[in-house]
Coordinates of C-alpha atoms in Angstrom, one line a residue:
Chain A
M26 CA 114.9 139.7 115.3
F27 CA 117.1 136.6 115.3
E28 CA 120.4 136.3 113.5
A29 CA 123.1 133.5 114.0
K30 CA 126.1 133.0 111.9
L31 CA 128.0 129.6 111.9
A32 CA 131.5 129.6 110.5
E33 CA 131.2 126.0 109.4
G34 CA 127.8 125.6 107.7
I35 CA 128.4 122.0 107.0
I36 CA 127.8 121.2 110.7
F37 CA 124.2 122.4 110.4
K38 CA 123.7 120.4 107.2
K39 CA 125.0 117.3 108.9
I40 CA 122.5 117.9 111.8
V41 CA 119.7 118.2 109.4
E42 CA 120.8 115.1 107.6
A43 CA 121.0 113.2 110.9
I44 CA 117.4 113.8 111.8
K45 CA 115.6 113.9 108.6
E46 CA 114.8 110.3 108.5
L47 CA 113.4 110.2 112.0
V48 CA 111.1 113.2 111.9
S49 CA 109.4 115.3 109.3
D50 CA 108.0 118.4 110.8
V51 CA 109.7 120.1 113.8
N52 CA 109.6 123.1 115.9
I53 CA 113.0 124.8 116.3
D54 CA 113.3 126.9 119.5
I55 CA 115.4 130.1 119.4
S56 CA 116.3 131.5 122.8
P57 CA 118.7 134.3 123.7
T58 CA 121.3 131.6 124.6
G59 CA 121.1 129.3 121.7
I60 CA 119.1 127.0 119.4
S61 CA 117.3 123.8 120.5
L62 CA 115.1 121.3 119.0
Q63 CA 113.1 118.3 120.3
A64 CA 111.0 116.0 118.1
M65 CA 109.5 112.5 118.3
D66 CA 109.0 110.1 115.4
N67 CA 105.4 109.2 114.5
S68 CA 105.1 106.2 116.7
H69 CA 106.5 107.9 119.8
V70 CA 109.3 105.3 120.1
A71 CA 112.3 107.6 119.4
L72 CA 113.1 111.2 120.2
V73 CA 115.8 113.5 118.9
S74 CA 117.0 116.4 121.0
L75 CA 119.5 119.1 119.7
Q76 CA 121.1 121.7 121.8
L77 CA 123.4 124.4 120.2
S78 CA 124.9 127.0 122.5
M79 CA 125.3 130.6 121.2
D80 CA 129.1 130.3 122.2
G81 CA 129.8 128.2 119.3
F82 CA 128.5 130.7 116.7
E83 CA 130.6 133.3 115.1
S84 CA 127.8 135.7 116.0
F85 CA 124.6 135.3 117.7
R86 CA 121.7 137.6 118.3
S87 CA 118.2 136.8 119.6
D88 CA 116.0 139.5 121.1
K89 CA 113.0 137.3 121.9
P90 CA 112.5 133.6 122.2
M91 CA 110.6 132.1 119.2
T92 CA 109.6 128.7 118.0
L93 CA 109.8 128.1 114.3
G94 CA 107.9 125.4 112.6
I95 CA 109.8 123.8 109.8
N96 CA 109.5 120.9 107.4
I97 CA 112.8 119.1 107.7
G98 CA 112.6 117.7 104.2
N99 CA 112.4 121.2 102.7
L100 CA 115.1 122.4 105.0
F101 CA 117.4 119.7 103.8
K102 CA 116.8 120.7 100.1
I103 CA 118.0 124.1 100.9
M104 CA 121.0 122.8 103.0
K105 CA 122.1 120.9 99.9
L106 CA 122.4 124.2 98.0
G107 CA 125.3 125.3 100.4
D108 CA 128.9 124.2 99.8
N109 CA 130.8 122.2 102.4
D110 CA 133.2 125.2 103.2
D111 CA 130.5 127.9 103.2
S112 CA 129.5 129.8 106.3
M113 CA 125.9 129.8 107.1
T114 CA 123.7 132.5 108.6
L115 CA 120.1 131.9 109.9
K116 CA 117.9 134.9 110.1
A117 CA 114.3 135.6 111.1
E118 CA 112.3 138.8 111.7
E119 CA 110.0 139.2 114.6
D120 CA 106.8 137.1 114.1
P121 CA 108.4 135.6 111.0
S122 CA 106.6 133.8 108.2
H123 CA 109.9 132.4 106.8
L124 CA 113.3 131.6 107.9
T125 CA 116.2 133.1 105.9
I126 CA 119.3 130.9 105.2
I127 CA 122.5 132.6 103.9
F128 CA 125.5 130.7 102.5
E129 CA 128.6 132.8 102.1
N130 CA 132.0 131.9 100.7
E131 CA 134.5 134.7 100.4
K132 CA 137.2 132.6 98.7
K133 CA 134.8 131.7 95.9
G134 CA 133.1 135.0 96.0
R135 CA 129.7 133.4 96.3
F136 CA 126.7 134.6 98.2
A137 CA 123.5 132.7 98.3
E138 CA 120.2 133.5 100.1
F139 CA 117.1 131.4 100.6
N140 CA 113.9 131.8 102.4
I141 CA 112.1 128.8 103.7
N142 CA 108.4 129.0 104.5
L143 CA 107.5 128.4 108.1
I144 CA 104.6 126.1 109.1
N145 CA 102.4 126.1 112.1
I146 CA 102.6 122.9 114.0
D147 CA 101.6 121.5 117.4
T148 CA 104.3 119.1 118.5
E149 CA 104.2 117.0 121.5
H150 CA 106.9 117.9 123.9
L151 CA 108.5 115.6 126.4
S152 CA 110.1 116.7 129.6
V153 CA 113.2 114.6 129.2
S154 CA 115.4 113.8 132.1
D155 CA 118.9 112.6 132.0
N156 CA 119.9 109.1 132.9
E157 CA 121.5 108.6 136.2
G158 CA 123.2 105.3 137.1
G159 CA 122.8 102.5 134.6
S160 CA 125.6 101.7 132.2
Q161 CA 127.6 104.0 130.0
L162 CA 129.6 103.2 126.9
S163 CA 131.9 105.6 125.1
M164 CA 133.5 104.5 121.8
A165 CA 134.4 105.6 118.3
S166 CA 131.2 106.7 116.5
G167 CA 132.3 105.0 113.2
E168 CA 132.8 101.7 114.9
F169 CA 129.5 101.9 116.8
S170 CA 127.8 102.7 113.5
K171 CA 129.4 99.8 111.7
I172 CA 128.3 97.3 114.4
M173 CA 124.6 98.5 114.3
K174 CA 124.4 98.4 110.6
E175 CA 125.9 94.9 110.3
L176 CA 123.6 93.5 113.1
Y177 CA 120.6 95.1 111.3
Q178 CA 121.4 92.9 108.4
I179 CA 120.8 89.8 110.6
S180 CA 117.9 90.8 112.8
E181 CA 115.4 93.7 113.5
T182 CA 116.1 93.5 117.3
V183 CA 119.2 93.7 119.2
N184 CA 119.7 92.6 122.8
I185 CA 122.1 94.7 124.8
E186 CA 123.6 93.3 128.0
T187 CA 126.0 95.1 130.2
S188 CA 128.2 93.8 132.9
Q189 CA 131.0 95.4 134.9
E190 CA 133.6 95.4 132.2
L191 CA 131.7 94.3 129.1
I192 CA 128.8 95.3 126.7
Q193 CA 127.4 92.6 124.6
F194 CA 125.2 93.2 121.5
S195 CA 123.3 90.0 120.6
V196 CA 121.0 89.2 117.7
E197 CA 118.9 86.3 116.6
G198 CA 117.8 86.0 112.9
D199 CA 116.6 83.6 110.3
C200 CA 120.1 83.0 109.2
G201 CA 121.5 82.3 112.7
S202 CA 122.4 84.1 115.9
G203 CA 125.6 85.7 117.3
S204 CA 127.0 88.6 119.4
V205 CA 129.5 91.4 119.5
K206 CA 131.3 91.9 122.8
I207 CA 133.0 95.1 123.6
G208 CA 135.4 95.6 126.4
P209 CA 137.3 98.7 127.6
T210 CA 140.6 99.5 125.8
E211 CA 143.2 102.1 126.4
G212 CA 143.9 102.8 122.7
E213 CA 146.7 105.0 121.3
T214 CA 144.5 107.8 120.1
R215 CA 141.3 109.0 121.7
E216 CA 139.3 107.4 118.9
E217 CA 140.6 104.0 119.7
Q218 CA 139.5 104.3 123.3
V219 CA 136.6 102.4 124.6
V220 CA 135.3 103.3 128.1
I221 CA 132.6 101.3 130.0
Q222 CA 131.1 102.3 133.2
S223 CA 128.5 100.2 134.7
D224 CA 126.8 101.1 137.9
E225 CA 123.8 98.9 137.2
Q226 CA 123.7 95.8 135.0
V227 CA 121.3 96.2 132.2
N228 CA 119.6 93.7 129.8
L229 CA 117.3 95.3 127.3
S230 CA 116.3 94.8 123.7
F231 CA 115.9 97.6 121.0
A232 CA 114.8 98.0 117.5
L233 CA 117.8 98.2 115.2
R234 CA 115.9 100.2 112.6
Y235 CA 116.1 103.2 115.0
L236 CA 119.6 102.6 116.1
T237 CA 120.8 102.6 112.6
M238 CA 118.9 105.8 112.0
F239 CA 120.8 107.4 115.0
T240 CA 124.1 106.5 113.6
K241 CA 123.5 109.0 110.7
A242 CA 124.9 111.6 113.1
S243 CA 128.4 109.9 113.2
G244 CA 129.7 112.6 111.0
L245 CA 129.2 115.1 113.7
S246 CA 131.5 113.6 116.2
S247 CA 134.3 111.0 116.3
M248 CA 132.9 109.6 119.5
V249 CA 129.6 108.4 120.6
N250 CA 128.1 108.0 124.1
V251 CA 125.5 105.3 124.8
S252 CA 123.8 105.2 128.1
L253 CA 121.5 102.4 129.2
S254 CA 119.2 102.1 132.2
T255 CA 116.4 99.7 133.2
E256 CA 114.3 102.7 134.2
A257 CA 114.8 105.0 131.3
P258 CA 115.1 104.9 127.5
L259 CA 118.4 104.3 125.8
V260 CA 120.3 107.6 125.0
V261 CA 122.8 107.9 122.1
K262 CA 124.7 111.1 122.4
Y263 CA 127.0 112.8 119.9
E264 CA 128.9 115.9 121.2
I265 CA 129.3 118.7 118.6
Q266 CA 132.6 120.5 119.3
N267 CA 132.2 123.9 120.9
L268 CA 128.5 123.9 119.9
G269 CA 126.5 121.5 121.9
S270 CA 125.1 118.0 121.4
L271 CA 122.7 115.9 119.4
Q272 CA 121.0 113.3 121.5
Y273 CA 118.6 110.4 120.6
Y274 CA 116.3 108.6 123.0
L275 CA 114.8 105.2 122.3
A276 CA 112.2 103.2 124.1
P277 CA 113.1 99.5 124.6
K278 CA 111.2 96.5 123.6
I279 CA 109.2 94.7 126.1
S280 CA 110.2 91.1 126.6
D281 CA 107.8 88.3 125.7
E282 CA 107.2 87.2 129.3
E283 CA 105.8 90.6 130.5
Chain B
M238 CA 73.0 102.1 111.5
G239 CA 74.8 103.8 114.3
I240 CA 73.9 107.4 115.0
H241 CA 72.4 109.2 112.0
K242 CA 74.8 111.9 110.7
L243 CA 76.8 112.1 113.9
M244 CA 80.1 112.3 112.0
S245 CA 79.0 115.3 109.9
L246 CA 77.9 117.0 113.2
I247 CA 81.2 116.4 114.8
D248 CA 83.0 117.6 111.6
E249 CA 81.0 120.8 111.8
K250 CA 80.7 121.6 115.5
A251 CA 83.8 119.9 117.0
P252 CA 86.5 119.7 114.3
D253 CA 89.2 119.6 117.0
A254 CA 87.9 116.2 118.1
V255 CA 89.1 114.6 114.9
K256 CA 92.7 113.8 114.1
E257 CA 93.9 112.1 111.0
I258 CA 96.5 109.6 111.8
T259 CA 98.5 106.7 110.3
L260 CA 98.9 103.2 111.8
D261 CA 102.4 104.2 112.9
T262 CA 101.0 106.5 115.6
L263 CA 99.3 103.5 117.3
T264 CA 102.5 101.4 117.7
G265 CA 102.6 99.7 121.1
K266 CA 98.9 100.2 121.7
K267 CA 96.0 97.8 122.0
V268 CA 92.8 98.3 120.2
A269 CA 89.3 96.7 120.6
I270 CA 87.9 95.9 117.2
D271 CA 84.1 95.7 116.5
A272 CA 84.4 92.3 114.7
S273 CA 80.7 92.1 113.7
M274 CA 81.0 95.4 111.8
C275 CA 84.2 94.3 110.1
I276 CA 82.7 91.0 109.0
Y277 CA 80.2 92.8 106.8
Q278 CA 82.9 95.1 105.3
F279 CA 85.1 92.1 104.5
L280 CA 82.3 90.1 102.9
I281 CA 81.3 93.1 100.8
S282 CA 84.8 93.8 99.7
T283 CA 85.5 90.1 98.7
Q284 CA 82.5 89.9 96.5
T285 CA 83.5 90.0 92.8
L286 CA 81.5 90.4 89.7
K287 CA 82.3 88.3 86.9
Q288 CA 80.9 88.9 83.4
G289 CA 78.4 86.2 82.7
F290 CA 78.8 84.5 86.0
G291 CA 77.1 87.1 88.1
V292 CA 78.2 87.9 91.6
T293 CA 80.7 85.4 93.1
E294 CA 81.9 85.2 96.6
L295 CA 84.6 83.3 98.4
R296 CA 83.0 80.1 99.8
D297 CA 84.1 76.9 101.3
K298 CA 83.0 73.4 100.1
D299 CA 79.8 73.5 102.1
G300 CA 78.9 76.8 100.6
N301 CA 79.6 79.0 103.6
L302 CA 81.1 82.4 102.9
T303 CA 84.7 82.8 103.8
G304 CA 85.6 86.3 102.7
H305 CA 85.4 87.5 106.3
L306 CA 88.1 85.1 107.4
V307 CA 90.5 86.4 104.8
G308 CA 89.7 89.9 105.9
I309 CA 90.1 89.3 109.6
L310 CA 93.4 87.5 109.1
N311 CA 94.9 90.2 107.0
R312 CA 93.7 93.0 109.2
T313 CA 95.2 91.2 112.2
L314 CA 98.5 90.8 110.4
S315 CA 98.6 94.4 109.3
L316 CA 98.0 95.6 112.8
L317 CA 100.6 93.3 114.3
D318 CA 103.0 94.4 111.6
H319 CA 102.6 98.0 112.8
G320 CA 103.1 96.9 116.4
I321 CA 99.5 97.2 117.4
K322 CA 97.7 94.6 119.4
P323 CA 94.2 93.8 118.3
I324 CA 91.4 92.4 120.5
W325 CA 88.4 91.2 118.4
V326 CA 85.0 91.7 120.0
F327 CA 81.9 89.9 118.7
D328 CA 78.3 90.7 119.1
G329 CA 76.2 88.7 121.5
K330 CA 72.5 88.6 121.8
A331 CA 70.9 91.6 120.2
P332 CA 69.2 93.8 122.7
Q333 CA 65.4 93.7 122.9
L334 CA 65.4 97.4 121.9
K335 CA 67.0 96.6 118.7
A336 CA 64.4 94.1 117.5
G337 CA 62.5 96.7 115.5
E338 CA 65.7 97.8 113.7
L339 CA 66.7 94.3 113.0
E340 CA 63.4 93.3 111.6
E341 CA 63.6 96.2 109.3
R342 CA 67.2 95.3 108.2
K343 CA 66.1 91.7 107.6
E344 CA 63.2 92.9 105.4
K345 CA 65.6 95.1 103.4
K346 CA 67.9 92.2 102.9
K347 CA 65.2 90.0 101.6
E348 CA 64.1 92.7 99.3
A349 CA 67.6 93.2 98.1
K350 CA 68.0 89.5 97.4
E351 CA 64.9 89.4 95.4
K352 CA 65.8 92.5 93.4
M353 CA 69.2 91.0 92.8
D354 CA 67.9 87.8 91.3
Q355 CA 65.6 89.9 89.1
L356 CA 68.3 92.2 88.0
M357 CA 70.5 89.2 87.2
E358 CA 67.9 87.7 85.0
E359 CA 67.7 91.0 83.2
G360 CA 71.4 91.0 82.8
K361 CA 72.0 94.1 84.8
D362 CA 75.1 92.9 86.5
D363 CA 76.3 96.2 88.0
E364 CA 73.1 96.9 89.7
A365 CA 72.8 93.3 90.8
A366 CA 76.2 93.6 92.5
K367 CA 75.0 96.5 94.5
M368 CA 72.0 94.6 95.6
A369 CA 74.3 91.6 96.4
Q370 CA 76.2 93.9 98.9
R371 CA 72.9 94.8 100.5
S372 CA 71.8 91.1 100.7
I373 CA 74.7 89.8 102.6
R374 CA 73.7 87.9 105.7
V375 CA 76.1 86.7 108.4
T376 CA 75.1 83.3 109.7
P377 CA 76.1 82.1 113.1
E378 CA 78.3 79.4 111.4
M379 CA 80.3 82.2 109.8
T380 CA 80.8 84.0 113.0
E381 CA 81.8 80.7 114.7
D382 CA 84.4 80.2 111.9
A383 CA 85.9 83.6 112.6
K384 CA 86.2 82.9 116.3
K385 CA 87.7 79.5 115.7
M386 CA 90.3 81.0 113.4
L387 CA 91.2 83.7 115.9
R388 CA 91.5 81.1 118.7
L389 CA 93.8 79.1 116.5
C390 CA 95.9 82.2 115.8
N391 CA 96.0 82.9 119.6
I392 CA 94.7 86.4 119.1
P393 CA 92.5 87.6 122.0
M394 CA 88.8 87.7 121.4
V395 CA 85.8 88.7 123.4
E396 CA 82.2 87.6 123.1
A397 CA 80.1 90.5 124.2
P398 CA 77.0 89.7 126.1
S399 CA 75.2 92.1 123.8
E400 CA 76.4 94.8 121.4
A401 CA 80.0 94.6 120.4
E402 CA 80.6 98.3 120.3
A403 CA 79.3 98.8 123.7
Q404 CA 81.7 96.0 125.0
C405 CA 84.5 97.8 123.1
A406 CA 83.6 101.0 124.8
Q407 CA 83.7 99.4 128.2
M408 CA 87.1 97.9 127.5
V409 CA 88.5 101.3 126.5
K410 CA 86.9 102.8 129.7
D411 CA 88.5 100.1 131.7
E412 CA 91.9 101.0 130.0
L413 CA 92.2 97.5 128.5
A414 CA 92.5 99.1 125.1
F415 CA 93.4 102.5 123.8
A416 CA 90.5 102.8 121.3
T417 CA 87.5 101.2 119.7
V418 CA 87.9 100.4 116.0
T419 CA 84.5 100.6 114.3
E420 CA 82.6 102.5 111.8
D421 CA 79.6 102.5 114.1
M422 CA 79.4 105.9 115.8
D423 CA 77.4 104.9 118.7
A424 CA 80.6 103.6 120.3
L425 CA 81.0 107.2 121.3
T426 CA 77.5 107.2 122.8
F427 CA 78.5 104.1 124.7
G428 CA 81.4 106.2 126.1
T429 CA 84.5 105.0 124.3
T430 CA 87.1 107.7 125.0
V431 CA 88.6 107.3 121.6
L432 CA 87.1 105.9 118.4
L433 CA 89.1 105.0 115.3
R434 CA 87.3 104.9 111.9
G435 CA 88.3 104.3 108.3
F436 CA 90.4 101.1 108.6
G437 CA 88.6 99.7 105.7
N438 CA 89.9 102.2 103.2
R439 CA 93.6 102.1 102.4
K440 CA 93.8 105.4 100.6
D441 CA 92.3 107.6 103.2
P442 CA 93.9 108.2 106.6
I443 CA 92.5 106.8 109.8
R444 CA 90.3 109.2 111.7
Q445 CA 90.7 109.4 115.4
I446 CA 87.8 110.9 117.3
T447 CA 88.2 111.9 121.0
L448 CA 85.1 111.9 123.0
S449 CA 86.1 114.5 125.5
K450 CA 86.8 116.9 122.7
V451 CA 83.6 116.2 121.0
L452 CA 81.8 117.1 124.3
E453 CA 83.9 120.2 124.5
G454 CA 83.1 121.3 121.0
F455 CA 79.4 120.5 121.4
E456 CA 79.4 122.3 124.8
M457 CA 77.4 119.4 126.2
S458 CA 77.6 117.0 129.1
M459 CA 77.7 113.2 128.4
D460 CA 73.9 113.0 129.3
E461 CA 73.1 115.7 126.9
F462 CA 75.2 114.0 124.2
I463 CA 73.4 110.7 124.7
D464 CA 70.0 112.5 124.3
L465 CA 71.4 114.2 121.2
C466 CA 72.4 110.9 119.6
I467 CA 68.8 109.5 120.4
L468 CA 67.3 112.4 118.8
C469 CA 69.5 112.2 115.8
G470 CA 68.3 108.6 115.3
C471 CA 69.8 105.5 116.9
D472 CA 69.4 101.8 116.5
Y473 CA 67.2 101.4 119.5
T474 CA 64.1 103.4 118.8
S475 CA 62.4 105.0 115.9
S476 CA 63.0 108.7 115.6
I477 CA 60.9 111.9 115.3
S478 CA 60.2 112.8 111.7
G479 CA 60.9 116.4 111.1
I480 CA 64.0 116.3 113.4
G481 CA 67.4 115.9 111.7
P482 CA 70.8 116.2 113.2
V483 CA 70.9 120.0 113.0
K484 CA 67.6 120.6 114.7
A485 CA 68.5 117.9 117.3
F486 CA 71.7 119.8 118.1
K487 CA 69.9 123.1 118.3
Y488 CA 67.2 121.8 120.6
I489 CA 69.5 119.8 123.0
T490 CA 71.8 122.9 123.2
Q491 CA 68.7 124.9 124.2
Y492 CA 66.6 122.6 126.2
K493 CA 69.1 120.0 127.5
T494 CA 66.9 117.0 127.7
I495 CA 64.6 115.0 125.4
E496 CA 61.8 115.5 127.9
E497 CA 62.0 119.3 127.5
V498 CA 62.4 119.1 123.8
L499 CA 59.3 116.9 123.5
E500 CA 57.3 119.5 125.4
V501 CA 58.5 122.2 123.0
L502 CA 57.7 120.0 120.0
E503 CA 54.2 119.3 121.3
K504 CA 53.6 123.1 121.6
E505 CA 54.8 123.8 118.1
N506 CA 52.7 121.0 116.8
T507 CA 49.5 122.6 118.3
K508 CA 50.5 125.9 116.8
S509 CA 50.7 124.4 113.4
K510 CA 48.0 125.6 111.1
S511 CA 47.2 122.4 109.3
A512 CA 45.3 120.2 111.7
T513 CA 45.8 117.0 109.7
K514 CA 49.5 117.1 109.2
K515 CA 51.7 117.7 112.3
R516 CA 55.1 119.3 111.8
Y517 CA 56.8 116.8 114.1
Q518 CA 55.6 113.2 114.2
I519 CA 56.6 111.8 117.5
P520 CA 56.3 107.9 117.1
E521 CA 53.9 106.3 119.3
E522 CA 56.5 104.2 120.9
F523 CA 59.3 106.6 121.3
L524 CA 61.6 104.6 123.5
Y525 CA 64.1 107.3 124.4
K526 CA 64.1 106.5 128.1
E527 CA 64.8 102.9 127.4
S528 CA 67.5 103.8 124.9
R529 CA 69.1 106.3 127.2
A530 CA 69.2 103.6 129.9
F531 CA 70.8 101.2 127.5
F532 CA 73.5 103.7 126.4
N533 CA 74.3 104.5 130.0
E534 CA 74.2 100.8 131.3
P535 CA 74.6 98.5 128.4
D536 CA 75.0 94.8 129.0
V537 CA 78.8 94.4 129.0
T538 CA 81.5 92.3 130.6
K539 CA 83.6 94.3 132.9
K540 CA 87.3 94.1 133.4
E541 CA 87.1 91.9 136.5
D542 CA 85.2 89.2 134.5
L543 CA 87.4 89.2 131.5
E544 CA 90.3 86.8 131.0
E545 CA 93.7 88.4 130.7
F546 CA 94.6 89.2 127.1
K547 CA 97.5 87.3 125.6
W548 CA 98.9 87.5 122.1
G549 CA 100.6 84.3 121.2
T550 CA 101.8 82.6 118.1
P551 CA 99.5 80.6 115.9
E552 CA 99.0 76.9 116.2
E553 CA 100.3 76.3 112.8
E554 CA 99.3 72.7 112.2
A555 CA 95.7 73.1 113.4
L556 CA 95.2 76.5 111.7
T557 CA 96.5 75.2 108.3
K558 CA 94.2 72.2 108.6
F559 CA 91.2 74.2 109.5
L560 CA 91.7 76.9 106.8
T561 CA 92.9 74.6 103.9
E562 CA 90.7 71.5 104.6
E563 CA 87.5 73.1 105.9
K564 CA 87.5 76.6 104.6
G565 CA 89.0 76.3 101.1
F566 CA 92.1 78.4 101.6
S567 CA 95.0 77.5 99.4
E568 CA 98.0 76.2 101.2
V569 CA 100.1 79.1 99.8
T570 CA 97.8 81.7 101.3
V571 CA 98.0 80.1 104.7
N572 CA 101.8 79.6 104.5
N573 CA 102.2 83.2 103.6
A574 CA 100.2 84.3 106.5
L575 CA 102.1 82.1 108.9
K576 CA 105.3 83.6 107.6
K577 CA 103.9 87.1 108.2
F578 CA 102.9 86.1 111.7
K579 CA 106.5 85.2 112.3
K580 CA 107.8 88.5 110.9
T581 CA 105.6 90.5 113.2
K582 CA 106.9 88.8 116.2
G583 CA 108.4 91.3 118.5
K584 CA 107.0 94.3 116.8
A585 CA 104.1 94.8 119.2
N586 CA 106.5 94.6 122.0
Q587 CA 107.8 98.1 121.5
K588 CA 107.5 100.5 124.4
R589 CA 106.7 104.1 123.8
L590 CA 108.6 107.1 125.1
D591 CA 105.6 108.6 126.7
T592 CA 105.7 105.8 129.3
F593 CA 109.0 107.4 130.6
F594 CA 108.6 111.1 130.3
K595 CA 105.6 113.5 130.8
M596 CA 104.2 114.8 127.6
G597 CA 103.0 118.3 126.8
T598 CA 102.5 120.2 123.6
K599 CA 104.4 123.0 121.9
K600 CA 103.1 125.4 119.3
S601 CA 105.0 127.3 116.7
T602 CA 105.0 130.9 117.5
S603 CA 105.7 132.0 113.9
K604 CA 103.1 134.1 112.3
V605 CA 101.9 131.9 109.6
T606 CA 98.4 132.3 108.2
K607 CA 98.8 129.7 105.6
T608 CA 97.9 126.2 106.5
K609 CA 100.4 123.4 105.8
A610 CA 98.5 122.2 102.7
A611 CA 98.6 125.8 101.3
V612 CA 102.4 126.0 101.8
K613 CA 102.8 122.8 99.8
S614 CA 100.7 124.0 96.9
K615 CA 102.7 127.2 96.6
G616 CA 104.2 127.7 93.2
K617 CA 100.8 127.7 91.4
K618 CA 100.7 131.3 91.5
S619 CA 97.7 132.9 89.9
F620 CA 98.3 135.7 87.5
K621 CA 96.4 138.9 87.9

């Protein structure tokens, strides 16, 4: 038996929205301490990893760990049926054949219940380790999203170069070339703050197609954390308040000389 | 061609060995393509039937066929566009063992050509077109054209000492490529760890066949698998009449080697009531030992003797000149191809996450008896 109630159902909707372009079928892991998910895109270039702790739920009960195979496209269809101010409950029996999703809204006096059929899938699971060292950037998620989107208009690939106090995003396209440089700022509010920490200088290229897909999660958090390392994939992390985090991993491009 | 009915045998006995994939899953990987096999496919697919004109083909001003060039160019571009690096592998000298098979094919081609001409005269265009497919012959000049084009595109190419699929298999074993791309199933017999089929057809998914899983499903060693392939019928020796893939599978499972199987067959033959007609006709020259040796040790170029593979950008001027002036391509076609080449630049340079992290598999624990397809078709409820 598994039952978890989230006061703000919209958060879950945003999560589903943020991963539905990257992956189609996923295994959702339910454990006594929370919900997690890890999935790779078809070409094994990018990975999404979700961690939700039971503490952020209004109520959480899970007797036995289980892994639920779900089609994200179908899950999104059901998520759209909930209103933004609904609470959401996830429910599954032992050895379930479906996952029950309940949207409740006391103010509007509305109660909606849906069952989504589960599927059996074998997914490839990576033992992901966190980046140590390298360069870290923390900035407003909206701003990061805007930069990625605009750069994608110019080129498919972005080169990211870090130094002690600066991160530079450069592109080269048919129409020309250019770069956006970001340096640390104090800022008046937290959202205006840019923090750069660079233990190792990095110079790597990435596919903007994926980076723009990652920024779909901007709605989950006002801040984004980007970490780069020569020895590891790029990590884009969105903290979800009180609940956990949504992280994306992206393998770099190999430079032509190699 | 290849191994008679091996695919159906795999589908039946080792379904886990086959995975349907899309080109996306191959991003960042290198593949060895059996060029000689592709050339036929491309020539067939570029034949067109025009009412009143008969079967027409793409030809240059000297009358050489050029359909294969269009095909190879497009295939290369589509692979690069998905971030896959192709290595084209061409047949070398046909092995002595294949002489019989080749002679037979030549005869069939001649027959097909004669039949085609006859059907044409009778105005049976559709049937003539079928015969035209069978009568296609690849001349050494045509192969040279393909090689020259690839050289000008700066796409790696290997000239196999003997069979192309054997060379591909060796390159996969040497980890120079992830898989062999061919329709020819004997690439597995030559030991390619992964074989990819079905590139020719855009509608159907590509089928990825993993050799280790075939052996697992068949419950056979590689030696037994090779013997099974020879019994099923391969290109290098005539086969035993009365033995099809199903019987071959049964006998190899039971008796392990062709030698043992032959003994059993001889015994069964003597038991047979009719003295004139034997149940199993073992050909006088059943070259299974030679075939076995060839599958085990084909004439191939090993990693040490191959040049390092490099994927460069096309030599635009020379390529345009060759294709438009000599091979009858329109300038528009060549320009479009060059544009596509530029667009693919950088796509094959994508690293994969599995180069960073260790990979395992995870299964859903949910109790679902329905398969994925069945879930999708839900809604069409039948009324009782």
